[in-house]
mmCIF file of C-alpha atoms in Angstrom:
data_model
loop_
_atom_site.group_PDB
_atom_site.id
_atom_site.type_symbol
_atom_site.label_atom_id
_atom_site.label_comp_id
_atom_site.label_asym_id
_atom_site.label_seq_id
_atom_site.Cartn_x
_atom_site.Cartn_y
_atom_site.Cartn_z
ATOM 1 C CA MET V 1 -2.348 -51.222 76.496
ATOM 2 C CA SER V 2 -2.332 -54.408 78.411
ATOM 3 C CA GLU V 3 0.654 -55.759 80.254
ATOM 4 C CA ARG V 4 0.601 -59.053 78.352
ATOM 5 C CA SER V 5 3.604 -60.569 76.641
ATOM 6 C CA LEU V 6 4.049 -63.653 74.531
ATOM 7 C CA ARG V 7 5.802 -66.346 76.490
ATOM 8 C CA GLY V 8 7.598 -69.481 75.510
ATOM 9 C CA MET V 9 9.282 -68.187 72.341
ATOM 10 C CA SER V 10 11.670 -65.474 71.285
ATOM 11 C CA ILE V 11 9.818 -63.622 68.580
ATOM 12 C CA GLY V 12 12.129 -62.534 65.785
ATOM 13 C CA THR V 13 15.105 -64.669 66.746
ATOM 14 C CA LYS V 14 13.807 -68.002 65.453
ATOM 15 C CA SER V 15 12.169 -68.730 62.155
ATOM 16 C CA LEU V 16 9.081 -70.899 61.943
ATOM 17 C CA GLU V 17 9.876 -71.793 58.314
ATOM 18 C CA THR V 18 11.536 -75.038 57.334
ATOM 19 C CA ASP V 19 13.731 -75.968 54.377
ATOM 20 C CA SER V 20 11.433 -78.778 53.286
ATOM 21 C CA ASN V 21 10.156 -78.559 49.686
ATOM 22 C CA VAL V 22 12.727 -75.887 48.871
ATOM 23 C CA ALA V 23 14.829 -76.420 45.743
ATOM 24 C CA PHE V 24 18.274 -74.871 46.172
ATOM 25 C CA VAL V 25 20.169 -73.706 43.087
ATOM 26 C CA ASP V 26 23.590 -75.037 42.195
ATOM 27 C CA ARG V 27 26.313 -72.812 43.601
ATOM 28 C CA LYS V 28 30.048 -72.427 43.254
ATOM 29 C CA GLN V 29 32.659 -70.785 45.470
ATOM 30 C CA ILE V 30 34.584 -67.887 43.891
ATOM 31 C CA LYS V 31 37.875 -67.000 45.613
ATOM 32 C CA TYR V 32 39.280 -63.492 45.978
ATOM 33 C CA ARG V 33 42.393 -62.022 47.621
ATOM 34 C CA CYS V 34 42.635 -58.479 48.989
ATOM 35 C CA PRO V 35 45.861 -56.389 49.247
ATOM 36 C CA ASN V 36 46.023 -57.197 52.995
ATOM 37 C CA GLY V 37 46.465 -60.894 52.146
ATOM 38 C CA HIS V 38 42.975 -62.050 53.126
ATOM 39 C CA VAL V 39 41.677 -64.883 50.937
ATOM 40 C CA PHE V 40 37.894 -65.216 50.985
ATOM 41 C CA ALA V 41 35.225 -67.065 49.024
ATOM 42 C CA VAL V 42 31.866 -65.845 47.814
ATOM 43 C CA ALA V 43 29.077 -68.279 46.917
ATOM 44 C CA MET V 44 27.473 -67.533 43.558
ATOM 45 C CA VAL V 45 25.034 -69.244 41.235
ATOM 46 C CA VAL V 46 26.816 -71.492 38.727
ATOM 47 C CA ASN V 47 25.703 -69.495 35.678
ATOM 48 C CA ALA V 48 26.288 -66.025 37.244
ATOM 49 C CA GLU V 49 28.706 -63.532 35.713
ATOM 50 C CA VAL V 50 31.669 -63.403 38.070
ATOM 51 C CA PRO V 51 32.964 -59.881 38.880
ATOM 52 C CA VAL V 52 36.720 -59.331 38.746
ATOM 53 C CA ALA V 53 36.739 -57.560 42.130
ATOM 54 C CA TRP V 54 34.777 -58.022 45.378
ATOM 55 C CA GLN V 55 34.984 -56.029 48.593
ATOM 56 C CA CYS V 56 36.720 -57.795 51.489
ATOM 57 C CA ARG V 57 35.531 -57.518 55.100
ATOM 58 C CA CYS V 58 38.491 -55.268 55.850
ATOM 59 C CA GLY V 59 37.207 -52.738 53.299
ATOM 60 C CA GLN V 60 39.849 -53.357 50.624
ATOM 61 C CA GLU V 61 38.944 -54.547 47.149
ATOM 62 C CA GLY V 62 39.760 -58.213 46.586
ATOM 63 C CA GLU V 63 40.924 -59.436 43.169
ATOM 64 C CA LEU V 64 39.670 -62.627 41.534
ATOM 65 C CA LEU V 65 42.131 -65.487 42.087
ATOM 66 C CA GLU V 66 41.182 -67.946 39.369
ATOM 67 C CA GLY V 67 38.919 -68.147 36.346
ATOM 68 C CA GLU V 68 37.578 -65.432 34.155
ATOM 69 C CA GLY V 69 35.362 -62.702 35.466
ATOM 70 C CA VAL V 70 33.430 -59.795 34.096
ATOM 71 C CA ASP V 71 35.282 -56.515 34.431
ATOM 72 C CA GLU V 72 32.559 -54.105 35.566
ATOM 73 C CA ARG V 73 34.904 -51.271 36.397
ATOM 74 C CA LYS V 74 34.184 -48.022 34.658
ATOM 75 C CA PRO V 75 37.025 -46.096 33.100
ATOM 76 C CA VAL V 76 38.348 -43.546 35.562
ATOM 77 C CA LYS V 77 37.795 -39.969 34.460
ATOM 78 C CA PRO V 78 40.577 -37.511 35.136
ATOM 79 C CA VAL V 79 39.752 -35.032 37.873
ATOM 80 C CA ARG V 80 38.690 -31.665 36.510
ATOM 81 C CA THR V 81 40.023 -28.745 38.505
ATOM 82 C CA HIS V 82 38.636 -25.214 38.622
ATOM 83 C CA TRP V 83 41.468 -24.175 36.321
ATOM 84 C CA ASP V 84 40.474 -26.819 33.746
ATOM 85 C CA MET V 85 36.877 -25.634 33.759
ATOM 86 C CA LEU V 86 37.955 -22.007 33.494
ATOM 87 C CA MET V 87 40.198 -22.803 30.536
ATOM 88 C CA GLU V 88 37.226 -24.424 28.789
ATOM 89 C CA ARG V 89 35.411 -21.070 28.897
ATOM 90 C CA ARG V 90 38.210 -18.505 28.538
ATOM 91 C CA SER V 91 41.545 -18.115 26.811
ATOM 92 C CA ILE V 92 44.700 -16.805 28.521
ATOM 93 C CA GLU V 93 44.342 -13.505 26.647
ATOM 94 C CA GLU V 94 40.764 -13.027 27.891
ATOM 95 C CA LEU V 95 41.851 -13.797 31.443
ATOM 96 C CA GLU V 96 44.672 -11.245 31.250
ATOM 97 C CA VAL V 97 42.201 -8.558 30.094
ATOM 98 C CA LEU V 98 39.817 -9.406 32.964
ATOM 99 C CA LEU V 99 42.686 -9.301 35.456
ATOM 100 C CA GLU V 100 43.782 -5.854 34.279
ATOM 101 C CA GLU V 101 40.205 -4.544 34.521
ATOM 102 C CA ARG V 102 39.879 -5.791 38.102
ATOM 103 C CA LEU V 103 43.287 -4.422 39.103
ATOM 104 C CA ASP V 104 42.342 -1.006 37.646
ATOM 105 C CA LEU V 105 39.137 -1.010 39.702
ATOM 106 C CA LEU V 106 41.145 -1.829 42.838
ATOM 107 C CA ARG V 107 43.738 0.871 42.140
ATOM 108 C CA THR V 108 41.140 3.585 41.534
ATOM 109 C CA GLY V 109 39.228 2.640 44.692
ATOM 110 C CA ARG V 110 35.982 1.785 42.897
ATOM 111 C CA LEU V 111 36.329 -1.782 44.153
ATOM 112 C CA ARG V 112 37.413 -2.724 47.652
ATOM 113 C CA ARG V 113 39.215 -5.877 48.661
ATOM 114 C CA GLY V 114 36.931 -8.545 50.026
ATOM 115 C CA ARG V 115 33.861 -7.260 48.151
ATOM 116 C CA HIS V 116 32.895 -8.778 44.842
#
């Protein structure tokens, strides 16, 4: 490779494009407030559906201050624990029978602790 470099311009830091002959769309400022008290505005197209919440720079979720927005939040599902999933497959009576079988195996020495 040669030891040449381009001189006279910072490649990548300056654009060679201009804004001439560019038609900008109409925009509006939508204001949000996060729980930390930050008020911030987001520029959106005039006919865009406005979300009810937008993430603030601090990482918190900002709520829409004025106007009507589209609530895109999904309903929150309750957390399923291992016990919930087990109860979907077995009844308490079946679990008691399984427990007794395993305890009998431990007591007779046919099953050791720590091994499955």
